[in-house]
PDB file of C-alpha atoms in Angstrom:
ATOM      1  CA  UNK A   1       0.000   0.000   0.000  1.00 42.00           C
ATOM      2  CA  UNK A   2       1.126   3.501  -0.623  1.00 48.00           C
ATOM      3  CA  UNK A   3       0.737   5.429   2.566  1.00 47.00           C
ATOM      4  CA  UNK A   4      -0.465   8.990   2.625  1.00 51.00           C
ATOM      5  CA  UNK A   5       2.404  10.835   1.081  1.00 61.00           C
ATOM      6  CA  UNK A   6       3.269  14.029   2.925  1.00 67.00           C
ATOM      7  CA  UNK A   7       4.043  15.739  -0.382  1.00 77.00           C
ATOM      8  CA  UNK A   8       0.511  17.022  -1.038  1.00 84.00           C
ATOM      9  CA  UNK A   9      -0.030  18.313   2.478  1.00 82.00           C
ATOM     10  CA  UNK A  10       3.413  19.922   2.513  1.00 85.00           C
ATOM     11  CA  UNK A  11       2.904  21.650  -0.835  1.00 91.00           C
ATOM     12  CA  UNK A  12      -0.582  22.697   0.265  1.00 90.00           C
ATOM     13  CA  UNK A  13       0.970  24.427   3.284  1.00 87.00           C
ATOM     14  CA  UNK A  14       3.657  26.003   1.096  1.00 92.00           C
ATOM     15  CA  UNK A  15       0.980  27.261  -1.302  1.00 94.00           C
ATOM     16  CA  UNK A  16      -1.122  28.641   1.560  1.00 91.00           C
ATOM     17  CA  UNK A  17       1.881  30.401   3.090  1.00 90.00           C
ATOM     18  CA  UNK A  18       2.868  31.841  -0.285  1.00 93.00           C
ATOM     19  CA  UNK A  19      -0.718  32.655  -1.323  1.00 94.00           C
ATOM     20  CA  UNK A  20      -0.429  30.555  -4.502  1.00 95.00           C
ATOM     21  CA  UNK A  21      -3.900  29.468  -5.603  1.00 96.00           C
ATOM     22  CA  UNK A  22      -2.601  26.880  -8.070  1.00 95.00           C
ATOM     23  CA  UNK A  23      -0.608  25.069  -5.396  1.00 95.00           C
ATOM     24  CA  UNK A  24      -3.549  25.255  -3.006  1.00 95.00           C
ATOM     25  CA  UNK A  25      -6.128  23.855  -5.444  1.00 96.00           C
ATOM     26  CA  UNK A  26      -3.963  21.105  -6.950  1.00 94.00           C
ATOM     27  CA  UNK A  27      -2.664  19.859  -3.623  1.00 93.00           C
ATOM     28  CA  UNK A  28      -6.070  20.091  -1.924  1.00 94.00           C
ATOM     29  CA  UNK A  29      -7.462  17.794  -4.612  1.00 94.00           C
ATOM     30  CA  UNK A  30      -4.416  15.513  -4.258  1.00 90.00           C
ATOM     31  CA  UNK A  31      -4.779  15.326  -0.475  1.00 88.00           C
ATOM     32  CA  UNK A  32      -8.508  14.552  -0.805  1.00 91.00           C
ATOM     33  CA  UNK A  33      -7.818  11.798  -3.346  1.00 91.00           C
ATOM     34  CA  UNK A  34      -5.107  10.300  -1.121  1.00 84.00           C
ATOM     35  CA  UNK A  35      -7.476  10.379   1.842  1.00 84.00           C
ATOM     36  CA  UNK A  36     -10.172   8.666  -0.223  1.00 89.00           C
ATOM     37  CA  UNK A  37      -7.622   6.076  -1.351  1.00 85.00           C
ATOM     38  CA  UNK A  38      -6.640   5.344   2.252  1.00 79.00           C
ATOM     39  CA  UNK A  39     -10.259   5.038   3.358  1.00 83.00           C
ATOM     40  CA  UNK A  40     -11.086   2.620   0.539  1.00 87.00           C
ATOM     41  CA  UNK A  41      -7.900   0.676   1.205  1.00 82.00           C
ATOM     42  CA  UNK A  42      -8.708   0.458   4.921  1.00 80.00           C
ATOM     43  CA  UNK A  43     -12.184  -0.788   4.126  1.00 83.00           C
ATOM     44  CA  UNK A  44     -10.770  -3.774   2.226  1.00 85.00           C
ATOM     45  CA  UNK A  45      -7.481  -4.203   4.101  1.00 80.00           C
ATOM     46  CA  UNK A  46      -7.217  -7.346   6.237  1.00 81.00           C
ATOM     47  CA  UNK A  47      -4.458  -5.806   8.432  1.00 78.00           C
ATOM     48  CA  UNK A  48      -6.143  -2.541   9.399  1.00 78.00           C
ATOM     49  CA  UNK A  49      -4.135  -2.082  12.598  1.00 82.00           C
ATOM     50  CA  UNK A  50      -0.765  -1.901  10.809  1.00 81.00           C
ATOM     51  CA  UNK A  51      -2.067   0.551   8.197  1.00 75.00           C
ATOM     52  CA  UNK A  52      -3.751   2.712  10.830  1.00 80.00           C
ATOM     53  CA  UNK A  53      -0.554   2.825  12.896  1.00 85.00           C
ATOM     54  CA  UNK A  54       1.534   3.771   9.839  1.00 80.00           C
ATOM     55  CA  UNK A  55      -0.926   6.482   8.844  1.00 78.00           C
ATOM     56  CA  UNK A  56      -1.156   7.826  12.414  1.00 84.00           C
ATOM     57  CA  UNK A  57       2.652   7.874  12.731  1.00 86.00           C
ATOM     58  CA  UNK A  58       3.012   9.759   9.460  1.00 78.00           C
ATOM     59  CA  UNK A  59       0.336  12.265  10.432  1.00 81.00           C
ATOM     60  CA  UNK A  60       2.079  12.725  13.788  1.00 86.00           C
ATOM     61  CA  UNK A  61       5.379  13.497  12.057  1.00 81.00           C
ATOM     62  CA  UNK A  62       3.588  15.943   9.755  1.00 77.00           C
ATOM     63  CA  UNK A  63       1.906  17.673  12.691  1.00 82.00           C
ATOM     64  CA  UNK A  64       5.255  18.027  14.463  1.00 86.00           C
ATOM     65  CA  UNK A  65       6.792  19.451  11.285  1.00 78.00           C
ATOM     66  CA  UNK A  66       3.969  21.896  10.718  1.00 77.00           C
ATOM     67  CA  UNK A  67       4.000  22.860  14.405  1.00 81.00           C
ATOM     68  CA  UNK A  68       7.680  23.641  14.071  1.00 81.00           C
ATOM     69  CA  UNK A  69       7.160  25.749  10.952  1.00 76.00           C
ATOM     70  CA  UNK A  70       4.135  27.653  12.252  1.00 77.00           C
ATOM     71  CA  UNK A  71       5.130  28.138  15.891  1.00 82.00           C
ATOM     72  CA  UNK A  72       8.925  28.149  16.135  1.00 82.00           C
ATOM     73  CA  UNK A  73       9.870  29.920  12.906  1.00 80.00           C
ATOM     74  CA  UNK A  74       8.342  33.383  13.365  1.00 79.00           C
ATOM     75  CA  UNK A  75       9.863  35.038  10.279  1.00 87.00           C
ATOM     76  CA  UNK A  76       7.560  34.504   7.284  1.00 86.00           C
ATOM     77  CA  UNK A  77      10.398  34.434   4.733  1.00 90.00           C
ATOM     78  CA  UNK A  78      12.431  31.944   6.782  1.00 88.00           C
ATOM     79  CA  UNK A  79       9.323  29.792   7.252  1.00 88.00           C
ATOM     80  CA  UNK A  80       8.686  29.828   3.497  1.00 90.00           C
ATOM     81  CA  UNK A  81      12.295  28.828   2.777  1.00 91.00           C
ATOM     82  CA  UNK A  82      12.344  25.981   5.318  1.00 88.00           C
ATOM     83  CA  UNK A  83       8.958  24.713   4.180  1.00 88.00           C
ATOM     84  CA  UNK A  84      10.086  24.928   0.537  1.00 92.00           C
ATOM     85  CA  UNK A  85      13.158  22.863   1.397  1.00 92.00           C
ATOM     86  CA  UNK A  86      10.991  20.354   3.295  1.00 87.00           C
ATOM     87  CA  UNK A  87       8.650  20.029   0.294  1.00 89.00           C
ATOM     88  CA  UNK A  88      11.586  19.696  -2.081  1.00 92.00           C
ATOM     89  CA  UNK A  89      13.057  16.760  -0.152  1.00 90.00           C
ATOM     90  CA  UNK A  90       9.751  14.859  -0.274  1.00 84.00           C
ATOM     91  CA  UNK A  91       9.274  15.586  -3.970  1.00 90.00           C
ATOM     92  CA  UNK A  92      12.786  14.482  -4.921  1.00 91.00           C
ATOM     93  CA  UNK A  93      12.407  11.273  -2.883  1.00 86.00           C
ATOM     94  CA  UNK A  94       9.118  10.545  -4.644  1.00 83.00           C
ATOM     95  CA  UNK A  95      10.668  10.975  -8.093  1.00 87.00           C
ATOM     96  CA  UNK A  96      13.745   8.897  -7.253  1.00 86.00           C
ATOM     97  CA  UNK A  97      11.855   6.035  -5.573  1.00 83.00           C
ATOM     98  CA  UNK A  98      11.018   4.112  -8.797  1.00 78.00           C
ATOM     99  CA  UNK A  99      14.740   3.802  -9.479  1.00 80.00           C
ATOM    100  CA  UNK A 100      14.935   1.433  -6.499  1.00 82.00           C
ATOM    101  CA  UNK A 101      13.741  -1.213  -8.989  1.00 79.00           C
ATOM    102  CA  UNK A 102      16.562  -0.329 -11.388  1.00 79.00           C
ATOM    103  CA  UNK A 103      18.776  -3.262 -10.352  1.00 77.00           C
ATOM    104  CA  UNK A 104      15.857  -5.691 -10.796  1.00 81.00           C
ATOM    105  CA  UNK A 105      15.125  -4.306 -14.274  1.00 82.00           C
ATOM    106  CA  UNK A 106      18.763  -4.627 -15.365  1.00 82.00           C
ATOM    107  CA  UNK A 107      19.120  -8.060 -13.752  1.00 82.00           C
ATOM    108  CA  UNK A 108      15.997  -9.470 -15.413  1.00 84.00           C
ATOM    109  CA  UNK A 109      16.491  -7.427 -18.606  1.00 85.00           C
ATOM    110  CA  UNK A 110      12.795  -6.608 -18.424  1.00 85.00           C
ATOM    111  CA  UNK A 111      11.093  -3.264 -17.815  1.00 82.00           C
ATOM    112  CA  UNK A 112       7.861  -4.878 -16.693  1.00 81.00           C
ATOM    113  CA  UNK A 113       8.667  -3.790 -13.139  1.00 77.00           C
ATOM    114  CA  UNK A 114       7.875  -0.233 -14.195  1.00 82.00           C
ATOM    115  CA  UNK A 115       4.477   1.152 -15.072  1.00 84.00           C
ATOM    116  CA  UNK A 116       4.555   2.764 -18.507  1.00 90.00           C
ATOM    117  CA  UNK A 117       1.461   4.878 -17.866  1.00 90.00           C
ATOM    118  CA  UNK A 118       2.849   6.079 -14.523  1.00 88.00           C
ATOM    119  CA  UNK A 119       6.125   6.940 -16.256  1.00 90.00           C
ATOM    120  CA  UNK A 120       4.294   9.090 -18.819  1.00 94.00           C
ATOM    121  CA  UNK A 121       2.150  10.709 -16.104  1.00 93.00           C
ATOM    122  CA  UNK A 122       5.272  11.445 -14.032  1.00 91.00           C
ATOM    123  CA  UNK A 123       7.000  12.983 -17.050  1.00 95.00           C
ATOM    124  CA  UNK A 124       4.036  15.240 -17.823  1.00 97.00           C
ATOM    125  CA  UNK A 125       3.444  16.248 -14.193  1.00 94.00           C
ATOM    126  CA  UNK A 126       7.085  16.935 -13.394  1.00 95.00           C
ATOM    127  CA  UNK A 127       7.579  18.865 -16.650  1.00 97.00           C
ATOM    128  CA  UNK A 128       4.462  20.946 -15.916  1.00 96.00           C
ATOM    129  CA  UNK A 129       5.578  21.771 -12.373  1.00 96.00           C
ATOM    130  CA  UNK A 130       9.118  22.539 -13.551  1.00 97.00           C
ATOM    131  CA  UNK A 131       7.784  24.997 -16.136  1.00 97.00           C
ATOM    132  CA  UNK A 132       5.426  26.492 -13.537  1.00 97.00           C
ATOM    133  CA  UNK A 133       8.362  26.928 -11.157  1.00 96.00           C
ATOM    134  CA  UNK A 134      10.417  28.597 -13.916  1.00 96.00           C
ATOM    135  CA  UNK A 135       7.507  30.936 -14.638  1.00 96.00           C
ATOM    136  CA  UNK A 136       7.290  31.943 -10.966  1.00 96.00           C
ATOM    137  CA  UNK A 137      11.078  31.943 -10.566  1.00 96.00           C
ATOM    138  CA  UNK A 138      10.573  29.667  -7.564  1.00 96.00           C
ATOM    139  CA  UNK A 139      13.482  27.244  -7.111  1.00 96.00           C
ATOM    140  CA  UNK A 140      11.520  25.248  -4.521  1.00 95.00           C
ATOM    141  CA  UNK A 141       9.070  24.258  -7.263  1.00 95.00           C
ATOM    142  CA  UNK A 142      11.502  24.068 -10.192  1.00 96.00           C
ATOM    143  CA  UNK A 143      14.459  22.170  -8.737  1.00 95.00           C
ATOM    144  CA  UNK A 144      12.694  19.209  -7.050  1.00 94.00           C
ATOM    145  CA  UNK A 145      10.527  18.517 -10.097  1.00 94.00           C
ATOM    146  CA  UNK A 146      13.433  18.338 -12.533  1.00 94.00           C
ATOM    147  CA  UNK A 147      14.513  14.866 -11.256  1.00 94.00           C
ATOM    148  CA  UNK A 148      11.041  13.636 -12.258  1.00 93.00           C
ATOM    149  CA  UNK A 149      11.822  14.534 -15.862  1.00 95.00           C
ATOM    150  CA  UNK A 150      15.241  12.855 -15.693  1.00 94.00           C
ATOM    151  CA  UNK A 151      13.993   9.657 -14.027  1.00 92.00           C
ATOM    152  CA  UNK A 152      11.075   9.454 -16.459  1.00 93.00           C
ATOM    153  CA  UNK A 153      13.475   9.575 -19.399  1.00 95.00           C
ATOM    154  CA  UNK A 154      15.639   6.913 -17.723  1.00 91.00           C
ATOM    155  CA  UNK A 155      12.582   4.668 -17.356  1.00 89.00           C
ATOM    156  CA  UNK A 156      11.486   5.369 -20.957  1.00 92.00           C
ATOM    157  CA  UNK A 157      14.974   4.418 -22.117  1.00 91.00           C
ATOM    158  CA  UNK A 158      14.716   1.200 -20.084  1.00 89.00           C
ATOM    159  CA  UNK A 159      11.340   0.471 -21.703  1.00 89.00           C
ATOM    160  CA  UNK A 160      12.986   0.900 -25.078  1.00 89.00           C
ATOM    161  CA  UNK A 161      16.099  -1.122 -24.156  1.00 87.00           C
ATOM    162  CA  UNK A 162      14.222  -3.953 -22.434  1.00 84.00           C
ATOM    163  CA  UNK A 163      10.925  -4.206 -24.230  1.00 75.00           C
ATOM    164  CA  UNK A 164       8.225  -5.613 -21.974  1.00 53.00           C
ATOM    165  CA  UNK A 165       8.412  -9.347 -22.439  1.00 53.00           C
ATOM    166  CA  UNK A 166       6.249 -11.178 -19.917  1.00 52.00           C
ATOM    167  CA  UNK A 167       8.299 -13.049 -17.339  1.00 50.00           C
ATOM    168  CA  UNK A 168       6.244 -15.703 -15.585  1.00 50.00           C
ATOM    169  CA  UNK A 169       8.620 -15.908 -12.635  1.00 49.00           C
ATOM    170  CA  UNK A 170       8.491 -12.209 -11.918  1.00 49.00           C
ATOM    171  CA  UNK A 171       5.745 -10.117 -10.377  1.00 54.00           C
ATOM    172  CA  UNK A 172       5.021  -6.429 -10.869  1.00 53.00           C
ATOM    173  CA  UNK A 173       6.536  -4.194  -8.270  1.00 51.00           C
ATOM    174  CA  UNK A 174       4.761  -1.078  -7.098  1.00 53.00           C
ATOM    175  CA  UNK A 175       6.292   2.084  -8.525  1.00 49.00           C
TER     176      UNK A 175
END
């Protein structure tokens, strides 16, 4: 299961602090969809306790982080910079995470461990956010989204190099 990713809530806070309506709307929708996903998953999940504990722990970490930013960093500009850095770290980790399967893809000489549609969606989303960040001259939006473009092209190259031949002994890994 993919747990609630702190990226949407972090970027929502960054957008609210900056007064950026685009960030607020997009990440509000993303946070609502993630919440809906978790609720549906919990409904069908046989191990609800583990998932609830993971979700509660993550929300606790987020609350501590937001408490730090809102209560202990009084300067608005400093708060915006620290929150931008916080958001950037989560975004970069999200874009780099599919490369964890890189060794498996090279070892099996099969790109079936990657989702082609997710690769295309990642490329389009990261390119859009990178261009948006360039337009606003906001490095906290531009810089962390650029790795999404790079990793998408790496995965597309792997799709080309190792065309998807079904391997009966291998199962799809979540990307």
